[in-house]
Each structure stands twice: as C-alpha cells, then as structure tokens.
XYZ file of N, CA and C in Angstrom:
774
model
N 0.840 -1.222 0.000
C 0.000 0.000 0.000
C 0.837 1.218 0.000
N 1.899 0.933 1.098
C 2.749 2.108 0.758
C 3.452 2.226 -0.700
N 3.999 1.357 -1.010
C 4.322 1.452 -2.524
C 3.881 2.055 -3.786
N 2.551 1.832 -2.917
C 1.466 2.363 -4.445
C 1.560 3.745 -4.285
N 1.573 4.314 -3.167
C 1.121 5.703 -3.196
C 2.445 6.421 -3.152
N 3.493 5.699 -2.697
C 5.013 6.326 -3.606
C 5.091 6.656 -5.103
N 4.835 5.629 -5.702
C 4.698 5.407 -6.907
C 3.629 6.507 -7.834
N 2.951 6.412 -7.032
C 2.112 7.521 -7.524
C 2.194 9.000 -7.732
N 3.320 9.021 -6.594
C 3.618 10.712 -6.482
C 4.594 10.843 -7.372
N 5.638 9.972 -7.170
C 6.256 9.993 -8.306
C 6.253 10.473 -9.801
N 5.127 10.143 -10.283
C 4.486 9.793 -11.741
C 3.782 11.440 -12.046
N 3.218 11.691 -10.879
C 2.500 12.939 -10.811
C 4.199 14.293 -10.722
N 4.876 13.863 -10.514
C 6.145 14.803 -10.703
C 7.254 14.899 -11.432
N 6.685 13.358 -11.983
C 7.578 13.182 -13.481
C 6.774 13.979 -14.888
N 5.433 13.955 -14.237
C 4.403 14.893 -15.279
C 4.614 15.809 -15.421
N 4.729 16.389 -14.354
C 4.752 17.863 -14.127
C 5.816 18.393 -14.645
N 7.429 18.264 -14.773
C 8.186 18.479 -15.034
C 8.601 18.602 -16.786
N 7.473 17.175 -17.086
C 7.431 16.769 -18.389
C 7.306 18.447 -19.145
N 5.740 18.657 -18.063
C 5.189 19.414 -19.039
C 5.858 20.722 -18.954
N 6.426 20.976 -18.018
C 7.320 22.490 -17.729
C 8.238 22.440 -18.632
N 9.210 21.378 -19.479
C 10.027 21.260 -20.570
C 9.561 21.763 -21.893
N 8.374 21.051 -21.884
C 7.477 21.179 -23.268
C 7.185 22.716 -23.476
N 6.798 23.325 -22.313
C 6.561 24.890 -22.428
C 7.705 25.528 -22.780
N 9.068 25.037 -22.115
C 10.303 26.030 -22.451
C 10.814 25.904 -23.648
N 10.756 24.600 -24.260
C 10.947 23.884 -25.845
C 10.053 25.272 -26.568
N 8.919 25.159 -26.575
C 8.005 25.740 -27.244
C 8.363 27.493 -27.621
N 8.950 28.426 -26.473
C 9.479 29.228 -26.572
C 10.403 29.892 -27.438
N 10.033 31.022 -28.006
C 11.149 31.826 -29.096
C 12.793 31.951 -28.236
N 13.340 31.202 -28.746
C 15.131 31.832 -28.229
C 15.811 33.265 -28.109
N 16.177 33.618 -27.027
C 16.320 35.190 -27.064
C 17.252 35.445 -28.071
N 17.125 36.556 -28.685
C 18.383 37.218 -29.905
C 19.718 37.025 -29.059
N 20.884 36.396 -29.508
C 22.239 36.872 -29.157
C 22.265 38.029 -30.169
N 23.448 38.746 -29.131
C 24.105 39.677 -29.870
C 25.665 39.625 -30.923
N 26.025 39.840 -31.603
C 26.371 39.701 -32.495
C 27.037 40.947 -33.310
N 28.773 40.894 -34.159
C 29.005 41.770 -34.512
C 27.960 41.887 -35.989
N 27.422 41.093 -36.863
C 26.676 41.529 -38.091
C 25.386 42.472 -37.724
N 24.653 41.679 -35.918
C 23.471 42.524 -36.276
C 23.343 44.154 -36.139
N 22.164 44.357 -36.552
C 22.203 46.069 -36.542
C 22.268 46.841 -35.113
N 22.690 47.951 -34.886
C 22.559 48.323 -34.036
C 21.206 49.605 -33.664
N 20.430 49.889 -32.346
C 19.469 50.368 -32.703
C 19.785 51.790 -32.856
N 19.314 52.439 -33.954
C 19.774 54.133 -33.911
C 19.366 54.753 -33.329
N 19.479 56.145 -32.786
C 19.567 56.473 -31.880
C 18.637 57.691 -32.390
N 17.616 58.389 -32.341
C 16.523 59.118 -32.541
C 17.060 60.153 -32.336
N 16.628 60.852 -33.371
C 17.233 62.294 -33.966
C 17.020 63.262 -33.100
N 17.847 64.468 -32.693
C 17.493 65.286 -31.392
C 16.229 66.380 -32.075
N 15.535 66.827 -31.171
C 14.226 67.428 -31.243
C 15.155 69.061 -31.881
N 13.792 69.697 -32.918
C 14.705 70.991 -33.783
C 14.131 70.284 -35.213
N 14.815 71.693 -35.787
C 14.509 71.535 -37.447
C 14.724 70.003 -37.835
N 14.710 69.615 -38.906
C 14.998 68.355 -39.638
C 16.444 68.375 -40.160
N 17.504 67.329 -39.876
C 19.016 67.765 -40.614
C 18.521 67.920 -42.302
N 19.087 68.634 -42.946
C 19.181 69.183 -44.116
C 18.200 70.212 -44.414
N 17.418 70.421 -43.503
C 16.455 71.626 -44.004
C 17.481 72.889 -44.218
N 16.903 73.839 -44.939
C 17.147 74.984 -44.924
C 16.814 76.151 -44.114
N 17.491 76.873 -43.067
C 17.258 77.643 -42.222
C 15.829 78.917 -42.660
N 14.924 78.737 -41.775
C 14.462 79.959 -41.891
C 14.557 80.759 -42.260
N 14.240 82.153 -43.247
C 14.908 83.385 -43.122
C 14.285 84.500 -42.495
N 14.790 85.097 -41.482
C 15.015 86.186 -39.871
C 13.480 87.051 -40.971
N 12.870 87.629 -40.519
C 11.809 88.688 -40.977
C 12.606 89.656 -41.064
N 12.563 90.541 -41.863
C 12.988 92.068 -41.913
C 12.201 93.246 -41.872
N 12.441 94.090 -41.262
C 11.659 95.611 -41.038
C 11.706 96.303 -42.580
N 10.921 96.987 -42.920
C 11.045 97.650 -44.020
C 10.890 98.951 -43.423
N 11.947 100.168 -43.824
C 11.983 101.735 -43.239
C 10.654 101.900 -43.692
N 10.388 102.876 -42.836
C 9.149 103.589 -43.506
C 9.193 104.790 -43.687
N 8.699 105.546 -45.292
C 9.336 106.430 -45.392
C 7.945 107.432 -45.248
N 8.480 108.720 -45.351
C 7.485 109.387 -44.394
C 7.822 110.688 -45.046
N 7.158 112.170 -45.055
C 7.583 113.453 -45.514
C 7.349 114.327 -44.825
N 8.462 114.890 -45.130
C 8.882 115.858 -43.721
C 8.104 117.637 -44.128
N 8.282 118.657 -43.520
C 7.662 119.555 -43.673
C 7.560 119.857 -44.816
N 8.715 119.981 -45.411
C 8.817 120.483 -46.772
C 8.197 119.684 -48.511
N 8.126 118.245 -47.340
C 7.564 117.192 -48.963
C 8.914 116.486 -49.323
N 9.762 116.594 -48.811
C 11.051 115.727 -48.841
C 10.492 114.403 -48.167
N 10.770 113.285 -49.078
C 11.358 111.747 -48.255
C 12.449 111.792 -47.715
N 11.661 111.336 -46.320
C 12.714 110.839 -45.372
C 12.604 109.385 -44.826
N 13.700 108.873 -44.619
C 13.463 107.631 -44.309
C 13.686 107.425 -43.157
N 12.840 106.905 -42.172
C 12.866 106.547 -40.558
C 13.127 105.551 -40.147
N 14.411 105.791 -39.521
C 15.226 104.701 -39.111
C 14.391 103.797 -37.976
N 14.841 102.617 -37.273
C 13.962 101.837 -36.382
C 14.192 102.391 -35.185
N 14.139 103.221 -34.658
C 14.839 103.959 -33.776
C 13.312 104.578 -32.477
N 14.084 105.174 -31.772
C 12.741 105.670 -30.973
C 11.693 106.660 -31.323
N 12.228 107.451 -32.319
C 11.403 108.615 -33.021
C 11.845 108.556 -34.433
N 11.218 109.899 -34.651
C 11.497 109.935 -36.517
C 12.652 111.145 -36.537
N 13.704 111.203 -37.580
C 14.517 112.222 -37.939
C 14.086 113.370 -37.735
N 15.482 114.405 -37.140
C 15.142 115.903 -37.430
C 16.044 116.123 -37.933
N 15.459 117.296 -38.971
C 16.142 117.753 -40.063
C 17.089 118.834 -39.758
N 18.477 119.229 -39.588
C 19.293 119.268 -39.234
C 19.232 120.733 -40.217
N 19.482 122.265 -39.388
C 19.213 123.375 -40.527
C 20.634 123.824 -40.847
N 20.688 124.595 -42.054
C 22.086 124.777 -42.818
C 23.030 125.450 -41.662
N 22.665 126.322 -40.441
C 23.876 126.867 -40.104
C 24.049 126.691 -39.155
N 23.406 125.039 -38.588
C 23.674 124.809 -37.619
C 24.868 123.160 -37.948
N 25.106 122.494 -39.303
C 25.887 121.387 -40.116
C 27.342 121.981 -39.470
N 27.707 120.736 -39.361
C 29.509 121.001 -38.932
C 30.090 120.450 -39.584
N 31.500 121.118 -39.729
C 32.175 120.382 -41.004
C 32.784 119.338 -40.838
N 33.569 118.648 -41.479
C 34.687 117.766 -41.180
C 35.596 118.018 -40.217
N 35.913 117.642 -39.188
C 37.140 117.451 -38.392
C 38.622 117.903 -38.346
N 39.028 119.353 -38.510
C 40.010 119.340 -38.686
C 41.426 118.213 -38.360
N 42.699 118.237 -38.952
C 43.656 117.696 -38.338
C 44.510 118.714 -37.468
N 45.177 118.009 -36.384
C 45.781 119.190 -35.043
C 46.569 119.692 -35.851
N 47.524 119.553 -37.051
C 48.334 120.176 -37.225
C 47.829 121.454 -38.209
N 46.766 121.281 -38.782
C 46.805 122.739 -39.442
C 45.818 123.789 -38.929
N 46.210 124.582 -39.094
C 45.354 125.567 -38.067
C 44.589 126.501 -39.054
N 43.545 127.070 -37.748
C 42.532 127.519 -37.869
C 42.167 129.058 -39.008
N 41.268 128.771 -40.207
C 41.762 130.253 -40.978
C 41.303 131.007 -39.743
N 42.066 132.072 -39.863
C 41.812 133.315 -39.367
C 42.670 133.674 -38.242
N 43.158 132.646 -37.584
C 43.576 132.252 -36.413
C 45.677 132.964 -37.176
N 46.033 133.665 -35.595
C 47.372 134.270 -36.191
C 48.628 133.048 -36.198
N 49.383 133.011 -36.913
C 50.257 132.417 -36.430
C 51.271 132.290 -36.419
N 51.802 132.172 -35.457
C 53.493 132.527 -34.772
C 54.439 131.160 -34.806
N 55.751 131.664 -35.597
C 56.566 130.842 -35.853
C 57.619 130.542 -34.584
N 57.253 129.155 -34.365
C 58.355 129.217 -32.873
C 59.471 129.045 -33.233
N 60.252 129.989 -31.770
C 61.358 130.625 -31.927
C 62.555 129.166 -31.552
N 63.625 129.399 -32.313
C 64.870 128.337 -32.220
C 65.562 128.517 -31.174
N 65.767 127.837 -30.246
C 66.761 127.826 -29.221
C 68.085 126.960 -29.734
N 68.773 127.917 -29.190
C 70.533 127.467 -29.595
C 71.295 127.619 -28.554
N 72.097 126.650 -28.129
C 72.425 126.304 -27.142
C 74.225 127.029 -27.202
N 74.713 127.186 -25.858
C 75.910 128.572 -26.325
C 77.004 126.932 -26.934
N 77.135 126.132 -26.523
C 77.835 125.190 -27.083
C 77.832 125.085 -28.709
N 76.291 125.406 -29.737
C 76.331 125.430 -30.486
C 76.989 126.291 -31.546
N 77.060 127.357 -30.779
C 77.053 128.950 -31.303
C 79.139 128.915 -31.938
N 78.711 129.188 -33.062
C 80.770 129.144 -33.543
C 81.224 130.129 -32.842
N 82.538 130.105 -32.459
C 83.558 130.994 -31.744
C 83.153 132.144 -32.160
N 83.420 132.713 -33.959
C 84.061 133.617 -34.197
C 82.310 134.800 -34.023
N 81.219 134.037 -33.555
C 80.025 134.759 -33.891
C 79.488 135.068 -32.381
N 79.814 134.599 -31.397
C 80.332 135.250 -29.418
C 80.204 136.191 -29.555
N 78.962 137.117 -28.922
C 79.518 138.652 -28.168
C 80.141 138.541 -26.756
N 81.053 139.511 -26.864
C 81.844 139.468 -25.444
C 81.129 140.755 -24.782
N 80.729 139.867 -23.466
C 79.959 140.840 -22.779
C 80.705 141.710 -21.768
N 82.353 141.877 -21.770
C 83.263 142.338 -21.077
C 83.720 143.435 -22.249
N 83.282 143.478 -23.651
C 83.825 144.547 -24.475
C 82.856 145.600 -24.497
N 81.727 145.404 -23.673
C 81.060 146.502 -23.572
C 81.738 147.752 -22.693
N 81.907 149.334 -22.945
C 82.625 149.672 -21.473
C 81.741 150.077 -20.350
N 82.253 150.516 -19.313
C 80.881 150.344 -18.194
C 80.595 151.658 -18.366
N 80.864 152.491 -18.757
C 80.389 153.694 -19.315
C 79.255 153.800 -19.701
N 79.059 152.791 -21.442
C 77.867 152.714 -21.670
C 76.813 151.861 -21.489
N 77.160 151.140 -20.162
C 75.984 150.589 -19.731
C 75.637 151.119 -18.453
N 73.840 151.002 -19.282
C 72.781 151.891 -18.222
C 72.925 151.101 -16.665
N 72.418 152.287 -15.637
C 72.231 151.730 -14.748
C 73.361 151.575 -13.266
N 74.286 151.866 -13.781
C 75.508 151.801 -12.992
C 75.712 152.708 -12.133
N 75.152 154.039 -12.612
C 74.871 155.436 -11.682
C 73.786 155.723 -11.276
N 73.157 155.163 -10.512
C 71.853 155.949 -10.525
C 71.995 157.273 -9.644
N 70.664 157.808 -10.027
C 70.760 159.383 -9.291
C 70.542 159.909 -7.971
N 71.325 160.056 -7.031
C 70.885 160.116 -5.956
C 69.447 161.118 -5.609
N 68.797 160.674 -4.644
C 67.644 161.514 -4.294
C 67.467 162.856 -3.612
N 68.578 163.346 -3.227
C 68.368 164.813 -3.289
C 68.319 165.456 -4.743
N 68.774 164.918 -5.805
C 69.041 165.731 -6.927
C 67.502 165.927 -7.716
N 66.488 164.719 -6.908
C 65.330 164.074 -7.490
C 64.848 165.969 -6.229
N 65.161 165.559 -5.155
C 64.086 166.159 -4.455
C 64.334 167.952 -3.981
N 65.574 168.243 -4.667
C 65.851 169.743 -4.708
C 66.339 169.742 -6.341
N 65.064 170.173 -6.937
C 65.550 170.949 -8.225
C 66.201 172.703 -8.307
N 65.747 172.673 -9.669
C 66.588 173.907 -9.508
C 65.354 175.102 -9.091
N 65.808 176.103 -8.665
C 65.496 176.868 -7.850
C 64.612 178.123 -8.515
N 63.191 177.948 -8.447
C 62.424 178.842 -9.311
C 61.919 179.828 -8.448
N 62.031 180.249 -6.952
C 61.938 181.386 -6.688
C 62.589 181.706 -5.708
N 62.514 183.145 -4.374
C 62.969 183.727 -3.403
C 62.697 182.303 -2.018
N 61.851 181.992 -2.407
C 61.472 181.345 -0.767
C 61.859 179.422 -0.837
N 61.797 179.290 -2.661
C 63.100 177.754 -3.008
C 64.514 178.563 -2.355
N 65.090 179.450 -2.385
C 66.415 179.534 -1.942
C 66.613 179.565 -0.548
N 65.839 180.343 0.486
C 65.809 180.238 1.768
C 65.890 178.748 1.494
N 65.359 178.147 1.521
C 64.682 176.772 2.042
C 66.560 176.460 1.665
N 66.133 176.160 0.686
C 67.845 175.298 0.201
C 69.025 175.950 1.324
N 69.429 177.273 1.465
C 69.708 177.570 2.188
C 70.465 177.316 3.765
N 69.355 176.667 4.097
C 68.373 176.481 5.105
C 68.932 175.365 5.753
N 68.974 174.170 4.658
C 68.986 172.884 5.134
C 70.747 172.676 4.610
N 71.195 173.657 3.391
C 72.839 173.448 3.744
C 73.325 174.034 5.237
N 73.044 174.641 5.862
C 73.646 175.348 6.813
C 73.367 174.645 7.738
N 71.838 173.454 7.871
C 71.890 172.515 9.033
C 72.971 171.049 8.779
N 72.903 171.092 7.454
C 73.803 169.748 7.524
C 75.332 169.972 7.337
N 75.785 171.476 7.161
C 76.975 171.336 6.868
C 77.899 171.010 7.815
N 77.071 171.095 9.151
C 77.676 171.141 10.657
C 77.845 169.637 11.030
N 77.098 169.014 10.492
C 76.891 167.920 10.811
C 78.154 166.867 9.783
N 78.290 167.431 8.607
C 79.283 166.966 7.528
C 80.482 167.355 8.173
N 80.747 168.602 8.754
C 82.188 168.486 9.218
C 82.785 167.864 10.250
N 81.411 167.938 11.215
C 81.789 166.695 12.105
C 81.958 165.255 12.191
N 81.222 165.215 11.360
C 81.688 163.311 9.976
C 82.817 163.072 9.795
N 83.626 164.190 9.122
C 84.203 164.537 8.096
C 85.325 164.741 8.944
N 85.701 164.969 10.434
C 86.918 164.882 11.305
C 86.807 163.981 11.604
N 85.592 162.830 12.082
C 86.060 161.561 12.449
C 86.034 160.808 11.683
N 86.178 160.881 10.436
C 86.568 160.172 9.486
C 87.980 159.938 9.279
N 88.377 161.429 8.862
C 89.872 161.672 8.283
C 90.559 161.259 9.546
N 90.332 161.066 10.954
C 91.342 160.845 12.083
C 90.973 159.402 12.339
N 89.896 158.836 12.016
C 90.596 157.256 11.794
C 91.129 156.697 10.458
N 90.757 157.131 9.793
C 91.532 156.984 8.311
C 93.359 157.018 8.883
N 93.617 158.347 9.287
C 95.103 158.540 9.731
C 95.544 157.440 10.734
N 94.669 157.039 11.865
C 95.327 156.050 12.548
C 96.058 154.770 11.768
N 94.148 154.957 10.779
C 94.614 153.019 10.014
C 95.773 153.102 9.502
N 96.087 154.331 8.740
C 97.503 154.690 7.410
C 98.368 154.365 8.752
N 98.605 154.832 9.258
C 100.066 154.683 10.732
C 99.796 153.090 10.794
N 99.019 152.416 11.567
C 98.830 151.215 11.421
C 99.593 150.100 10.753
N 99.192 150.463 9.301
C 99.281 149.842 8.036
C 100.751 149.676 7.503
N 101.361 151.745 7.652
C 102.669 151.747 7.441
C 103.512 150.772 8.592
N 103.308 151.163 9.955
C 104.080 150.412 11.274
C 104.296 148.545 10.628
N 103.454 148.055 10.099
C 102.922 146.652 9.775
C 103.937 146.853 8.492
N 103.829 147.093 7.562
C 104.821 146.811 6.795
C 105.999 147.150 7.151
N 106.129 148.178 7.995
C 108.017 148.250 8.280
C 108.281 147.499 9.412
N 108.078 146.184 9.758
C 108.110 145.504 10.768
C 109.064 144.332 9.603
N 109.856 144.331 10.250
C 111.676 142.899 10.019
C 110.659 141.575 10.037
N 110.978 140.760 9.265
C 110.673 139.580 8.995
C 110.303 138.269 10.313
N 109.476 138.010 10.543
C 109.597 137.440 12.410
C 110.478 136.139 11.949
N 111.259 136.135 13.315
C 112.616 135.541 13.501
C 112.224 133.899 14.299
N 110.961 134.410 14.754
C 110.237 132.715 15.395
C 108.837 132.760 15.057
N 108.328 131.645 15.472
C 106.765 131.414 15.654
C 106.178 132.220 16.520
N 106.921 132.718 17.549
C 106.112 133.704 18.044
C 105.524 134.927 17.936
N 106.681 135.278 17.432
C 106.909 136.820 16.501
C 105.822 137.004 15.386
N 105.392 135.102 14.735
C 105.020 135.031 13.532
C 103.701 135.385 13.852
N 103.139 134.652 15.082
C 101.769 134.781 15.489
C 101.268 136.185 15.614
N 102.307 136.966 16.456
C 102.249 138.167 17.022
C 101.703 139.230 15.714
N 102.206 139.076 14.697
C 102.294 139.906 13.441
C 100.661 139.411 12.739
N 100.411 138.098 13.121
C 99.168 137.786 12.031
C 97.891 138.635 12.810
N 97.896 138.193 14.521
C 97.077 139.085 15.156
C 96.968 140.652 14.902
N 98.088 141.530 14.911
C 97.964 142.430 14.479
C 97.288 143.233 13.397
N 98.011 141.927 12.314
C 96.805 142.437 10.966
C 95.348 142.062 10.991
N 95.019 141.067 11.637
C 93.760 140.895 11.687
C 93.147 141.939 12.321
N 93.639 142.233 12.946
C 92.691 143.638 13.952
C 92.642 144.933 13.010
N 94.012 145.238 12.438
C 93.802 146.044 11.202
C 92.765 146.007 9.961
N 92.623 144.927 9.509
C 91.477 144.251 8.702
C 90.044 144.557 9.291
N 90.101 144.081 10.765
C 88.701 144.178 11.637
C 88.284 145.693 11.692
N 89.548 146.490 11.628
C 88.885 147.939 11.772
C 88.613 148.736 10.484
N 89.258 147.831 9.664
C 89.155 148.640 8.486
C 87.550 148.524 7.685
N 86.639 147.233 8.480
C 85.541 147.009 8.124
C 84.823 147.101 8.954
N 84.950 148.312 9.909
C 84.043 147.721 11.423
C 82.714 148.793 10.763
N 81.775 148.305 11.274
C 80.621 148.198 10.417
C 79.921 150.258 10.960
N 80.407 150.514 11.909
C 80.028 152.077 12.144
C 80.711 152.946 11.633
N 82.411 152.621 11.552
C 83.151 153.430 10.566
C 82.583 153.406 9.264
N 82.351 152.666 8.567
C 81.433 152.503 7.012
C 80.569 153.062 7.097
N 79.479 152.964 8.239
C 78.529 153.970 8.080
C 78.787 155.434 8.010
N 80.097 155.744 8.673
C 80.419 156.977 8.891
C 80.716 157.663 7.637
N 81.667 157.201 7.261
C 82.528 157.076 5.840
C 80.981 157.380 4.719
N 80.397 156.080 4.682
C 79.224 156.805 3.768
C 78.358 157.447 3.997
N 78.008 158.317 5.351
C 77.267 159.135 5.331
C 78.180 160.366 5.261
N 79.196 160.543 5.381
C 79.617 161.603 4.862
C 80.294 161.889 3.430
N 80.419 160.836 2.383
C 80.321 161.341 1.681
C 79.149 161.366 0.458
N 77.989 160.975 1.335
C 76.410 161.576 0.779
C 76.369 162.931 1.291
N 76.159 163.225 2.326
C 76.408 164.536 3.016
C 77.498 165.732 2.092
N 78.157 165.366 1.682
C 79.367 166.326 1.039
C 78.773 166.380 -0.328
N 77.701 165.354 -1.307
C 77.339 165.446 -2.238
C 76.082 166.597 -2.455
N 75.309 166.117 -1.452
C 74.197 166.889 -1.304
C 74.555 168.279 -0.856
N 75.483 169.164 -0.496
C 75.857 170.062 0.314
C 76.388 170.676 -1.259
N 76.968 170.032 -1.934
C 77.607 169.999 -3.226
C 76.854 170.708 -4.481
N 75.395 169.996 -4.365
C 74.115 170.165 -5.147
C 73.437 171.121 -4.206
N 73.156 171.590 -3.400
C 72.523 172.534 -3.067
C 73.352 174.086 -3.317
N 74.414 173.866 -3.226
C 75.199 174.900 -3.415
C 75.202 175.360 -5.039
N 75.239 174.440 -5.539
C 75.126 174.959 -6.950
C 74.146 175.559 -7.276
N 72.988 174.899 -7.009
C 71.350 175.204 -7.173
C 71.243 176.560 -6.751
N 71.804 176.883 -5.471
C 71.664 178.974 -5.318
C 72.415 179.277 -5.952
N 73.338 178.754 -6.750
C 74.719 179.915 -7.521
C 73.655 179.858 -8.541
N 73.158 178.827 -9.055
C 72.796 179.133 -10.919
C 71.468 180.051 -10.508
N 70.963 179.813 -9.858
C 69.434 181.080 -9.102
C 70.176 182.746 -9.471
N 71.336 183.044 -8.406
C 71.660 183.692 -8.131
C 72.349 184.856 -9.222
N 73.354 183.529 -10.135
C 73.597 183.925 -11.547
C 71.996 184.841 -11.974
N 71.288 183.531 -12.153
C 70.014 184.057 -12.950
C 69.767 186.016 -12.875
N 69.581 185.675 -11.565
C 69.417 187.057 -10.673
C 69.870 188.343 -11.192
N 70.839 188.410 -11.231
C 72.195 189.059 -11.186
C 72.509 189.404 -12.716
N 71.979 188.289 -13.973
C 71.889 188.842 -15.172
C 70.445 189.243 -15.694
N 69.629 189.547 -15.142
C 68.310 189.962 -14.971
C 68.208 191.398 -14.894
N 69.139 191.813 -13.536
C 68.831 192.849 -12.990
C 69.889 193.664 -13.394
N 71.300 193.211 -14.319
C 71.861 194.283 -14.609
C 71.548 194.960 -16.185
N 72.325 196.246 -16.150
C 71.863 197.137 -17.530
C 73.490 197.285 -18.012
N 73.195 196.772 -18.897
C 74.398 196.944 -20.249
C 74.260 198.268 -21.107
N 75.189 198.976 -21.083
C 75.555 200.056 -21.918
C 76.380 199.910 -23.310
C-alpha cells in the first residue's frame, strides 16, 4: 500500500516536469548579440529636420514718411522719426591738429641754440662793452630828485636852510673820518716796516695784528660813517650849486648893459 502511493507521487512529478520542458521547448530563443546585427539608432534630437534649410530672420522695411517740406525721409527703427538738421547749424569735417585755424594768427616758434652750439668767431663778449655805456651803474641820488633847480625867493631860503643845518653835521663826519683813516695809514705803514719774524712767536704776534687792522678797516660804524659823509658832502655839493645858478640868474636879470 505504501508502494502504491510512492509510486504515484512519483508519476505525478515526473508529469509535471514533463510538461514544464514542453513549455520552455516551445518558446522563441532570445536574440544573441552579435558583430553583423544592426545596431538600434539612436533618434534624432528634437529641432529643425538635418538638411532643411534655415528659416529666413523677418525684416523691417523703413518707412518712409515726408517731412515739412515734402522731402522723403526715411525713418530709421529707432525711438522717433529724424530731425532735419538746418544749414547753419551742419559742422564740417574734423580738422587735423596740425593745421590751423583760418583766421587764427600764427606765430613761428622761436629756435633755441644752445651757447655750445654757437661758432667761436660769432660770441659777443659781454666784457667789451665799457661800463660807461651801460645803463644803470649810476643811478641818481635823491636829493638831486628832491631839490631841483630853484624857481623862486622862498626855493632859496629853504635850500639855504637845510645846507647850513647839515653842513655842521658833515664836518663833524668829516673829522672823524679823516682821524681814523690817519690812525689806520700809521697802522698799516708800522705793519709793513716791521723785520721779517725771527720765530713762531713773533710770527703769530704779526698775524694778530693784521687781523685787527682788517677788523677795523671794516668795522661796520666806521662805514657807516665814511658813507654818510660822503652823501652829506654830495648833497651840500648840489645845493650849493642850485643857489649859484638862481643867483647867476638874478644878477643877469637885474643888470643894464651900456
């Protein structure tokens, strides 16, 4: 009994199997792949068609339009329409920088020449001038500016006036001048008749000396002295003349020739 029903299951799973063969038999074989077969292409990207011919862009057509006068004008694509541009307000072409302006003056620049360039023999010598005739070397002192010549009775008092206050004052200049002048000359002579120094001491002794001679010969109140008196002696000089030529005047005025 057991046998049978072994047997049985058996048979029922030898079926079964049968028939699971028969189904896979029956089945289409999958494609191998293969270098002959085709490969699948690959779908054209989205856009025109390859070989078409491009579109062509639309174009604006100007539109032409008439302006006050009945002239065509043509209006560009722009934000408005043309203005007509009046005759004297047109500009010309662009000059270039180098040529200049009609009307405009123009000055030829001047050559600089350098004294290196300049030939020997064509040198002015500015030492062959004599100082004679160059201006400037004298100028005029200011009494001559501020006492002219003498056009009446009460110009001569005055002139007068002011020689007789400064002449007092010029001679007293004028002695302490000439008496240090005389010291320096004594000085100066003593210094040169002095014997050759015989040591270093002697040598020193002699340089001090002159230096002090030097120091006085520039001491800065004597100079003043010195030139205020002989401004003082100038002006005393010019005033004096100024009453003689008055006085002349005078004097051939008032006489009678026979």
């Amino acid at each position: 009994m057991h046998n049978t029903d072994s047997n049985a299951c058996s048979g029922a799973d030898l079926d079964s199997e049968l028939r699971t063969l028969g189904q896979a038999a029956r089945r289409p074989p999958p494609p191998r792949g293969s270098h002959d077969s085709p490969r699948r292409a690959r779908p054209p990207a989205r856009g025109r068609p390859s070989g078409a011919a491009p579109k062509p862009m639309p174009t604006r057509e100007p539109l032409h339009t008439r302006g006050s006068r009945g002239n065509l004008q043509t209006r560009p694509p722009g934000p408005g329409p043309p203005r007509p541009v009046p005759g004297s307000l047109k500009t010309s072409a662009p000059r270039p920088l180098c040529q200049p302006q009609p009307g405009a003056h123009w000055t030829r620049p001047r050559k600089i020449v350098f004294e290196d360039e300049v030939p020997l023999g064509t040198k002015k010598s500015i030492r062959a001038v004599p100082r004679e005739q160059t201006p400037g070397l004298h100028p005029v002192p200011d009494y001559e500016l501020k006492y002219p010549s003498v056009s009446s009775e009460m110009d001569r008092r005055r002139y007068a006036a002011v020689f007789q206050d400064q002449y007092s004052e010029f001679l007293e200049l004028q002695q302490e001048v000439d008496s240090a002048r005389a010291k320096l000359q004594q000085l100066k002579a003593l210094l040169n008749s002095l014997p050759p120094p015989r040591s270093q001491k002697e040598a020193h002794v002699a340089a001090r000396v002159w230096r002090e001679f030097e120091k006085k010969q520039m001491d800065p109140s004597f100079l003043d002295k010195q030139a205020r008196c002989h401004y003082l002696k100038g002006k005393l000089r010019h005033l004096k003349m100024q009453i003689q030529k008055f006085d002349d005047q005078e004097d051939s005025e008032g006489s009678v020739y026979f």
